[in-house]
Coordinates of C-alpha atoms in Angstrom, one line a residue:
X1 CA 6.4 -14.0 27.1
X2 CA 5.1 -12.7 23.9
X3 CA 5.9 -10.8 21.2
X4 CA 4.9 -7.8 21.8
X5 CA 6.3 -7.7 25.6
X6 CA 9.9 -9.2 24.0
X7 CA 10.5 -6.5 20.9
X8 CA 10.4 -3.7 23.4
X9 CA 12.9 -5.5 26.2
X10 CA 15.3 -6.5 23.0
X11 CA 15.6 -2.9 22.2
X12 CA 16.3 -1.7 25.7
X13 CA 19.0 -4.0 26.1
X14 CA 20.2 -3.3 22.7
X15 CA 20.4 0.2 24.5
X16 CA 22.1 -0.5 27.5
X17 CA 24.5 -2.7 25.3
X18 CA 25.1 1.0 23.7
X19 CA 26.2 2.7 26.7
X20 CA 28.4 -0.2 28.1
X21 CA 30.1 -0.3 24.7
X22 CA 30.0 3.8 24.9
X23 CA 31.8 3.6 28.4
X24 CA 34.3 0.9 27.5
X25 CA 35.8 2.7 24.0
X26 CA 35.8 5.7 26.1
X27 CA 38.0 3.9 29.4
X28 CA 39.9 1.8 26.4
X29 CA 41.1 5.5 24.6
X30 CA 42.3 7.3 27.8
X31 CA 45.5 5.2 28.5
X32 CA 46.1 5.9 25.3
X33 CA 46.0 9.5 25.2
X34 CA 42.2 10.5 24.0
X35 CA 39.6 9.1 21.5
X36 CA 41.9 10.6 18.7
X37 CA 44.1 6.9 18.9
X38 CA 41.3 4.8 18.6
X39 CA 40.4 3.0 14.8
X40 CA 36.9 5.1 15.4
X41 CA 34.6 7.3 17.6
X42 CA 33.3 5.9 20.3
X43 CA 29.8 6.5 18.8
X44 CA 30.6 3.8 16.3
X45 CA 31.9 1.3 19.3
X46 CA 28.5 1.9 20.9
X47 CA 26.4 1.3 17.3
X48 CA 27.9 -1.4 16.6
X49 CA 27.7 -3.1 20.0
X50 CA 23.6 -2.2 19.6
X51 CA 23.5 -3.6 16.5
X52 CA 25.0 -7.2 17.2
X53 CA 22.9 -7.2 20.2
X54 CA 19.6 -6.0 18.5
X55 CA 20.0 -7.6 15.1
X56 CA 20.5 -11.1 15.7
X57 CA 17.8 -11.3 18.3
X58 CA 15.3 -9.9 15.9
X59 CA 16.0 -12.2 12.9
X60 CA 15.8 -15.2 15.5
X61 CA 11.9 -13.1 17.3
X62 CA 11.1 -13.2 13.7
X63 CA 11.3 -16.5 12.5
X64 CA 10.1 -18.0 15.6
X65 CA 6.9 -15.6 15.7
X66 CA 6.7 -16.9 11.5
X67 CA 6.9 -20.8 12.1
X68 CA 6.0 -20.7 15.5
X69 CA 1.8 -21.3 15.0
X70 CA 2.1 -23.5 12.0
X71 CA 4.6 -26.1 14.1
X72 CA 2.6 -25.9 16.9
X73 CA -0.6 -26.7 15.2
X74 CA 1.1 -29.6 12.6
X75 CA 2.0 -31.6 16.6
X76 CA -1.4 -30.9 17.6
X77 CA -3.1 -32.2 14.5
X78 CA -0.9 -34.8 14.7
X79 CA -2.0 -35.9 18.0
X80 CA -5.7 -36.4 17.0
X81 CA -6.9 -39.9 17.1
X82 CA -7.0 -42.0 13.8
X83 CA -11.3 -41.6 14.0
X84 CA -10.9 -38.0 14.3
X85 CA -7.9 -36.9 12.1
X86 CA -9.5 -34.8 9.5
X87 CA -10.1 -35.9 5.8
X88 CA -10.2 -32.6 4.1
X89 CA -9.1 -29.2 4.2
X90 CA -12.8 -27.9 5.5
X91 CA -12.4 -30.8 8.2
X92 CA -9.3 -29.7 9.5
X93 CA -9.8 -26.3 10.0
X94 CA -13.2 -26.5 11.4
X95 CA -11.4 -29.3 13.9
X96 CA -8.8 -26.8 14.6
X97 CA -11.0 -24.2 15.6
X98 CA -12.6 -26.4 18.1
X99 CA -9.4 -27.1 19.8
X100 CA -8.7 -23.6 19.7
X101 CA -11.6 -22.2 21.3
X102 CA -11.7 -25.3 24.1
X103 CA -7.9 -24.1 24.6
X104 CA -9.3 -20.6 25.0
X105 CA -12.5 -21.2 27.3
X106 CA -15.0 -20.5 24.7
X107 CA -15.9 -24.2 24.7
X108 CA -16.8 -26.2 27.1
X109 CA -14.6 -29.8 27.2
X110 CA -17.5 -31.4 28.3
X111 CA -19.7 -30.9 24.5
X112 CA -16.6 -31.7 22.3
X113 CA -14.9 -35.4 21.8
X114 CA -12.2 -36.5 24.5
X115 CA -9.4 -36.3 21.5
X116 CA -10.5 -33.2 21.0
X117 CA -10.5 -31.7 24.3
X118 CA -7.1 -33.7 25.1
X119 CA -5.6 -31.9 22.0
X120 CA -6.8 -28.6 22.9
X121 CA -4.6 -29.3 26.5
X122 CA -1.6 -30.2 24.6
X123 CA -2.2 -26.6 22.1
X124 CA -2.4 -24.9 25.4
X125 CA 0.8 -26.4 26.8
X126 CA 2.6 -26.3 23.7
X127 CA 1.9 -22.4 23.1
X128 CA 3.1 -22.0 27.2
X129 CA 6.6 -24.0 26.1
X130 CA 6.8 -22.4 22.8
X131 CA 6.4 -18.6 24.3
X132 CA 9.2 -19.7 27.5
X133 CA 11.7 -21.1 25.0
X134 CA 11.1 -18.1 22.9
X135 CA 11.8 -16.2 25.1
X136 CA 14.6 -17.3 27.0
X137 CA 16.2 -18.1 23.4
X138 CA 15.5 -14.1 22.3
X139 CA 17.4 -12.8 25.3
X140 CA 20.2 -14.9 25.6
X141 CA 21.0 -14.1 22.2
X142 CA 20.7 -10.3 23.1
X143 CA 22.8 -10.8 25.9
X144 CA 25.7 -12.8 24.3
X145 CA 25.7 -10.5 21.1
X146 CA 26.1 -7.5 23.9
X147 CA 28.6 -9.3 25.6
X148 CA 30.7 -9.8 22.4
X149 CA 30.7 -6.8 21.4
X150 CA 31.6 -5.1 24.2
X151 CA 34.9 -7.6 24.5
X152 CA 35.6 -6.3 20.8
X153 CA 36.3 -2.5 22.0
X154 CA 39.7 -2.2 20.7
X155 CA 41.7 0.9 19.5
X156 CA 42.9 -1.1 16.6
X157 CA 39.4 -2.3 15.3
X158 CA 37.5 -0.5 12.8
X159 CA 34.0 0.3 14.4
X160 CA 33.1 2.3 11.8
X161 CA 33.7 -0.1 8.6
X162 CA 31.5 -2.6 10.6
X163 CA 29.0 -0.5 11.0
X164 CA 28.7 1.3 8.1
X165 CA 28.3 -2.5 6.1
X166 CA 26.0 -3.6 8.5
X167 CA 23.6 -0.6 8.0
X168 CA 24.4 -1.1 3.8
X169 CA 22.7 -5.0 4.7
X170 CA 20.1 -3.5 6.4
X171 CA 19.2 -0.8 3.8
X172 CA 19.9 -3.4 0.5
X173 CA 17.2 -6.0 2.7
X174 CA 15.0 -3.2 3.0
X175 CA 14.9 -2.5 -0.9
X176 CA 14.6 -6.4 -1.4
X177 CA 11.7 -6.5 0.8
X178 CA 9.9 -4.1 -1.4
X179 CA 10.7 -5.4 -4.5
X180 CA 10.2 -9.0 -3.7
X181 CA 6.6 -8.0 -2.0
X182 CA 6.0 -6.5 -5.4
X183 CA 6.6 -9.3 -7.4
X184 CA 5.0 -12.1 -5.2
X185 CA 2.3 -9.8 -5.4
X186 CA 2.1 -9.7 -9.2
X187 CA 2.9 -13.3 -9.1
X188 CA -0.3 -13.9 -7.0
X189 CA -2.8 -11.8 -9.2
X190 CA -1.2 -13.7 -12.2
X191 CA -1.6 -17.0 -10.4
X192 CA -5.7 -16.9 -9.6
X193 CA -6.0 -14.8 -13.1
X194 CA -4.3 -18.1 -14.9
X195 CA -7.2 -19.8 -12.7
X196 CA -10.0 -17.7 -13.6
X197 CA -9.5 -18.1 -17.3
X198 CA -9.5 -22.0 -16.5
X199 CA -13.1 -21.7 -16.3
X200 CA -14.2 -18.3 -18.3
X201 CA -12.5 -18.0 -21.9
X202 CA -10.7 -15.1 -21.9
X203 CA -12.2 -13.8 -25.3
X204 CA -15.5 -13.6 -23.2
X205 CA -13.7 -11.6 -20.1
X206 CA -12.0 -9.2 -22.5
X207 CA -14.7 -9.1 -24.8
X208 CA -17.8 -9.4 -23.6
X209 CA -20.5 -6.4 -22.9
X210 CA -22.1 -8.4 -20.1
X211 CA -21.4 -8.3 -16.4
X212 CA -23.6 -11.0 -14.1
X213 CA -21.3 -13.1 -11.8
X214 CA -23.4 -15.2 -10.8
X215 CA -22.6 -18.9 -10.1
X216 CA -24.4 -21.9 -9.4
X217 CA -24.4 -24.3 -6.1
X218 CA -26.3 -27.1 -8.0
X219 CA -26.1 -27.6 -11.8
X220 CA -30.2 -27.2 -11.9
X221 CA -29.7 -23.5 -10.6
X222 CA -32.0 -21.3 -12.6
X223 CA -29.6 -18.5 -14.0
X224 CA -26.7 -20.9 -13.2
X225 CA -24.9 -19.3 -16.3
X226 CA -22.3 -15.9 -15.5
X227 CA -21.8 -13.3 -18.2
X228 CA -17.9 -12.0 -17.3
X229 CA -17.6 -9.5 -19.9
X230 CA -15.4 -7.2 -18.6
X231 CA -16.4 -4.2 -20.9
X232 CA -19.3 -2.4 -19.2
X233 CA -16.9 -2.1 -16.2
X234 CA -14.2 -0.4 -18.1
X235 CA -16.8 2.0 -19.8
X236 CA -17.6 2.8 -16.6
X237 CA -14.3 3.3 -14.8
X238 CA -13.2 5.5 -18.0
X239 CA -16.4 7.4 -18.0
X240 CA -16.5 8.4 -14.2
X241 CA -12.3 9.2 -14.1
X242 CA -12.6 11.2 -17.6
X243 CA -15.1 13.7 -16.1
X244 CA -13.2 13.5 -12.8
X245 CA -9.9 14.5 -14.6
X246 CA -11.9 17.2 -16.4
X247 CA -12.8 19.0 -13.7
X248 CA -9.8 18.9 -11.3
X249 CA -7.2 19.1 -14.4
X250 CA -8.5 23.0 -15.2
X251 CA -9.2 23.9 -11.8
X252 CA -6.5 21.9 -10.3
X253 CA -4.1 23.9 -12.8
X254 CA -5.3 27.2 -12.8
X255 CA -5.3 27.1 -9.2
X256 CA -1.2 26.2 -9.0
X257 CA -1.0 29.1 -11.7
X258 CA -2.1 31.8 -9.6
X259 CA -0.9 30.7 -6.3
X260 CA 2.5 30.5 -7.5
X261 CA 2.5 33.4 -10.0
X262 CA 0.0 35.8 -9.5
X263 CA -1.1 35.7 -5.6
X264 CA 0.0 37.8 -2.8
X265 CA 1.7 36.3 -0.2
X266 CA -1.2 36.9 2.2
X267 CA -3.8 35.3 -0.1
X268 CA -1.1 32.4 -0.9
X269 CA -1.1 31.4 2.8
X270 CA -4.9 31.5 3.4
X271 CA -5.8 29.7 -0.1
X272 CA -3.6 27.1 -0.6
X273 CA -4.3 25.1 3.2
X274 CA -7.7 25.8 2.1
X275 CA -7.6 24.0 -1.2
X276 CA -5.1 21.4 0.6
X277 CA -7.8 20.6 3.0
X278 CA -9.8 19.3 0.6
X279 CA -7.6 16.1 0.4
X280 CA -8.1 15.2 4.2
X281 CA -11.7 15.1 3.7
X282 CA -12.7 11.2 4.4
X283 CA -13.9 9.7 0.9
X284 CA -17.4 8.4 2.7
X285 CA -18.1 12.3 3.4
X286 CA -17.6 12.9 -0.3
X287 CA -20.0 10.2 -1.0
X288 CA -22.7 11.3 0.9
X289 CA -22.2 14.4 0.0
X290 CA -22.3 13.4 -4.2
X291 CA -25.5 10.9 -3.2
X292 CA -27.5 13.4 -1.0
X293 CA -26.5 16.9 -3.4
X294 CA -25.2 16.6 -6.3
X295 CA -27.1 13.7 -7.9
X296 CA -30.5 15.1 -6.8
X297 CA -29.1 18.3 -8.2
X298 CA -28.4 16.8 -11.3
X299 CA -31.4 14.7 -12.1
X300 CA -33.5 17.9 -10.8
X301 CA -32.1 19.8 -13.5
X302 CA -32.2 17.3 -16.3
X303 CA -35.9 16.6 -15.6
X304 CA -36.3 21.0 -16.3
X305 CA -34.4 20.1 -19.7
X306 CA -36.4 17.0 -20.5
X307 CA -33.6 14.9 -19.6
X308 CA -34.3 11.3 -18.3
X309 CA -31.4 11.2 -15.7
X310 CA -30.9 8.0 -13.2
X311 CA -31.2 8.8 -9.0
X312 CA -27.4 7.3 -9.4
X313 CA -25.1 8.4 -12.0
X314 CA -21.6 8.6 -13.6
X315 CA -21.7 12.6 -13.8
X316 CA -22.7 13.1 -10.2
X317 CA -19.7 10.4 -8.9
X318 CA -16.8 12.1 -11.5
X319 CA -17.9 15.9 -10.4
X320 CA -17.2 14.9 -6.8
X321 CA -14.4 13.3 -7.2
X322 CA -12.9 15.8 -9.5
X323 CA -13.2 17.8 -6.2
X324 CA -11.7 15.3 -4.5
X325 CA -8.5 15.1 -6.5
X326 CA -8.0 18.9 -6.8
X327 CA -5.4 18.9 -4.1
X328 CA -3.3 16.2 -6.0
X329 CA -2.9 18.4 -9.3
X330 CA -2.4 21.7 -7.3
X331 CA -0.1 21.0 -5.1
X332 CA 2.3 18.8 -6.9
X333 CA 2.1 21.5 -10.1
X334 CA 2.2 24.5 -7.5
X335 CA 5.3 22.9 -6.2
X336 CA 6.8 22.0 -9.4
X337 CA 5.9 25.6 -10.8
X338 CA 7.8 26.9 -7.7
X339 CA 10.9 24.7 -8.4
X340 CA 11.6 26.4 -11.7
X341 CA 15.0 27.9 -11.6
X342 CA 14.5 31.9 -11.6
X343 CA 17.0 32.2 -13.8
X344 CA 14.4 31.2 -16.6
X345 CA 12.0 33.9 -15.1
X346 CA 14.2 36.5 -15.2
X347 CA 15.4 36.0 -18.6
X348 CA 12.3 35.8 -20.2
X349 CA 10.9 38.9 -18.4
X350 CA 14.4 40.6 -19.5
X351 CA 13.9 39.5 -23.2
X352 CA 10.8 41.5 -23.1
X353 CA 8.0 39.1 -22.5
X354 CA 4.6 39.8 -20.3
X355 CA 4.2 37.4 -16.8
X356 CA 1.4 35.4 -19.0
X357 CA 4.1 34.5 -21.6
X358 CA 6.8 33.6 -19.7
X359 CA 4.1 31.5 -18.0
X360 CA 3.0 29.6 -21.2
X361 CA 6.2 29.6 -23.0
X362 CA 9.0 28.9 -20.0
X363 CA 7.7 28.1 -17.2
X364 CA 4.9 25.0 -17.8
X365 CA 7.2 23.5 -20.6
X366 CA 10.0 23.5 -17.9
X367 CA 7.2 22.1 -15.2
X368 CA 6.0 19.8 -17.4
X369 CA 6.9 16.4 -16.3
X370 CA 6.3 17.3 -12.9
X371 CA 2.9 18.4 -13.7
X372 CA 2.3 15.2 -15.6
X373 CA 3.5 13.2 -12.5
X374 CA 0.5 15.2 -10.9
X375 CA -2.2 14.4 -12.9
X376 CA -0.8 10.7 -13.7
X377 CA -1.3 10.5 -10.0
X378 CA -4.6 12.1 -9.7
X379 CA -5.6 9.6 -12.6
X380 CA -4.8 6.8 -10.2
X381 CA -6.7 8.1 -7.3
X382 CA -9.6 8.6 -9.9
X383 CA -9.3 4.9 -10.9
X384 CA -8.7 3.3 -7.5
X385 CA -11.9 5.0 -5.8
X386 CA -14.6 2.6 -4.8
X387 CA -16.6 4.4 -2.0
X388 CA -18.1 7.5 -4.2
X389 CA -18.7 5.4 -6.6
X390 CA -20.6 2.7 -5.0
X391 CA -23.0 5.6 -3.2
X392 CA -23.4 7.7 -6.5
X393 CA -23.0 5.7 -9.2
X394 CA -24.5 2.7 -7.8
X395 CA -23.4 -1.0 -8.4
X396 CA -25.0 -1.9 -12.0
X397 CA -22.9 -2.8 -15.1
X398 CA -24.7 -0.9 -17.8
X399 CA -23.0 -0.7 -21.0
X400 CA -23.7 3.1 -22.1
X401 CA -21.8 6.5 -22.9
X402 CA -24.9 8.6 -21.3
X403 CA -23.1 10.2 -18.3
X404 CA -26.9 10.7 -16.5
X405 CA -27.0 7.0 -16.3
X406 CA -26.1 4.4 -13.1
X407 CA -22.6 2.7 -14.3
X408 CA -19.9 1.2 -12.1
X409 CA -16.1 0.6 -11.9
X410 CA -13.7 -2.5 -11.5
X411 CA -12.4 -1.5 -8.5
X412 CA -16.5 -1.8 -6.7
X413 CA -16.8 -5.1 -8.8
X414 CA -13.4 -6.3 -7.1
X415 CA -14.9 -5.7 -3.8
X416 CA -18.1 -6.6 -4.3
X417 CA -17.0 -9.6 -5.3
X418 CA -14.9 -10.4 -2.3
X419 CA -17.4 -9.2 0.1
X420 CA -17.9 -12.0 2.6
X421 CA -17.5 -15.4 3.2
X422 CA -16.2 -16.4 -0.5
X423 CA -14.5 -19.7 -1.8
X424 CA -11.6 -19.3 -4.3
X425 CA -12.2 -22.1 -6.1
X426 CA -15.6 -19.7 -7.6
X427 CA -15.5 -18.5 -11.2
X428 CA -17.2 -15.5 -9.2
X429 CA -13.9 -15.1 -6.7
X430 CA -11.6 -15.6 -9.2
X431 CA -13.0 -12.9 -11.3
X432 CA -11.7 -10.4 -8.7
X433 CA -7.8 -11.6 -9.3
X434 CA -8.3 -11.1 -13.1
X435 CA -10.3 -7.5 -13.2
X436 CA -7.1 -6.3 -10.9
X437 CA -4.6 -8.1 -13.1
X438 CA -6.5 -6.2 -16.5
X439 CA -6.2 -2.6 -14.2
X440 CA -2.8 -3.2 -13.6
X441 CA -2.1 -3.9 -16.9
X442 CA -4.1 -0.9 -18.4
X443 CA -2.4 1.6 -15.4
X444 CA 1.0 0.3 -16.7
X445 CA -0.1 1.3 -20.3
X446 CA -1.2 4.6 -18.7
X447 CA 2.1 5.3 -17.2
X448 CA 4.3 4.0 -20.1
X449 CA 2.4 6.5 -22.5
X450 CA 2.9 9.7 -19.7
X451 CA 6.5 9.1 -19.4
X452 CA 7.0 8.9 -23.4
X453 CA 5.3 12.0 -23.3
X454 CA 7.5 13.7 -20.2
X455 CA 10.6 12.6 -22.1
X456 CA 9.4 14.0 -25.1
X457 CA 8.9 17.9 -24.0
X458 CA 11.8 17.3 -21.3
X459 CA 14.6 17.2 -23.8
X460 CA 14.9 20.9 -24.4
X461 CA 15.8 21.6 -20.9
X462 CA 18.2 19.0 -20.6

């Protein structure tokens, strides 16, 4: 049975294992004169037999499903005759992915060695024993965590204690999950980083204003030689995310302003979806939009002003996506404008101030690390966005400060270089693991500096 057929049956048993367990602390408490003698409720009984029944089942479905293919395939490697074991790592997994498709029936036995086709029987067989054992393992575990709990429905046990620690487990392996993905993720980017400057100096990544990864396949390769200067890809990213950040910053703001302070309720609940709607608009629409209006637009009118102004550039990718990112600052600071005690309002409008300066003098410095959070994040959209920038900026690393001109960012680099098939043993792959390490690095900076600056104005209002 497989996986997907087995997680749905585990969970309807864990149900029915609920209702018995309901039905037994229910029969157990009327003897003794209602549910109020029992340790606990009977909902707690019926948790708690779902949970012993559910929980140990899925931990086992788990493990199997994670060691399951890589057992299998160790046995069926290690079947191969001595003249057809595999002497590298390419070997074995091109051999493996004959015996796979033979066990399939997208290869014929007939055009493949007899080891081959004989190991490709025993994959088959293996998977069909695996998937039984699995699954007769999987329920019987179900059943006999089901089974115990329902004997352990007893006034004088604590259902609730147990059930309450259980879901405290649950929650605490939750939070470790997410903070151990983090860090092996960090761990990996610092790993094939450590790599990359193995074969570049990092005085030439950090430093350099050249970006051509190109490597050889043979050491007479004309233009054998990559320039990795990271530089021209920074100037880039900054460029495009600075004029994105000036136009949605103003607008972005202005817009929360006078939704929350200034508009009608009627215009309120016509305008703000409007302007919300802006984020659900598909990043690829935005970029044809910036590559078949706006950069036209803008070398047309540089051309009237004797401006020399490229088909791609980094003005026509930051306006559109300053659109883009509206919605971030206006919602978060329209809601963070909104959460303002009116206590603060009403005293400054009592005092004898106008609406504009309670607005400039109350009201943003008391929003002002919640409007900070918005733009921080609207700086990270601006950063992370590859698709506008690829069809209106274009993909070449020119060093330059002239907005009219083609530029890109390390996020397309990072994806261009991993764009199909691609060895990790490449200067040129391994460049994409230390361009993300050197954003990471810089975003941390970012946020580090915002929250200095959000502690520093939030101390008033303490």
């Amino acid at each position: 049975m497989q996986t997907a057929n087995l997680l749905p049956l585990v969970l309807v048993l864990a149900v029915v294992a609920y209702g018995l367990a309901y039905m037994r602390s229910r029969a157990v408490a009327e003897p003794l004169g209602g549910i109020r003698n029992l340790k606990s409720l009977p909902f707690y009984y019926a948790a708690r037999a779902a949970l012993w029944s559910a929980i140990p089942a899925l931990i086992v479905l788990a493990l199997w499903a994670s060691f399951e293919g890589k057992v299998i395939q160790n046995v069926v490697m290690g079947s191969l005759p001595a003249d057809l074991a595999p002497q590298s790592e390419g070997q074995a997994s091109l051999t493996l992915s004959q015996i796979s498709n033979v066990a399939a029936g997208k290869l014929d036995p007939a055009l493949v060695p007899e080891g081959i086709a004989g190991a490709a029987g025993l994959l088959e067989s293996l998977r069909a024993q695996s998937s039984q054992f699995k699954a007769i393992l999987v329920l019987l575990i179900t059943v006999l965590g089901a089974a115990f709990a329902w004997t352990r429905v007893m006034p004088h046990i604590n259902a609730r204690e147990n059930v309450e620690r259980t879901l405290r487990g649950i929650f605490f392996f939750c939070a470790a999950v997410a903070i151990l993905t983090t860090i092996g993720i960090v761990f990996s980017v610092i790993f094939e980083t450590v790599r990359f400057f193995g074969k570049v100096p990092i005085s030439e990544f950090l430093f350099g204003t050249s970006w051509s990864p190109q490597t050889a396949l043979r050491a007479d390769q004309v233009g054998s030689d990559g320039a990795f200067g990271v530089i021209p890809l920074f100037t880039g990213t900054l460029m495009i995310s600075a004029i994105a950040l000036l136009v949605a910053v103003p607008i972005g703001l202005l817009s929360a302003v006078y939704l929350s302070e200034y508009a009608t309720r009627p215009v309120r609940a016509v305008v703000k979806p409007l302007l919300e709607m802006l984020a659900g608009v598909p990043t690829v629409v935005y970029g044809f939009f910036a590559a078949l209006t706006v950069a036209p637009f803008i070398r047309d009118v540089a051309e009237l002003i004797g401006l020399e102004a490229s088909s791609q550039s980094a003005l026509a990718a930051g306006l559109v996506m300053g659109i883009m990112i509206i919605p971030f600052v206006s919602s978060l600071s329209d809601d963070v404008i909104n959460a303002v005690p009116r206590a603060l309002r009403d005293g400054s409008l009592a005092l004898g101030a106008t609406q504009s300066e309670t607005m400039k003098n109350v009201i943003f410095p008391a929003a002002l690390p919640g409007i900070m959070g918005g733009i921080l994040l609207a700086a990270s959209r601006a950063i992370g966005e590859t698709m506008i920038v690829v069809m209106a900026a274009g993909l070449a690393a020119n060093l330059t400060g002239n907005p009219l001109d083609s530029v890109t960012t390390v996020t397309v680099q990072i994806v261009t270089l991993l764009t199909g098939d691609q060895e990790f043993d490449s200067a040129k792959t391994l460049a994409a693991f230390a361009l993300g390490m050197l954003l990471f690095i810089v975003t941390l900076i970012l946020n580090v500096f915002a929250l200095k600056i959000v502690r520093k104005y939030r101390e008033q209002y303490d």
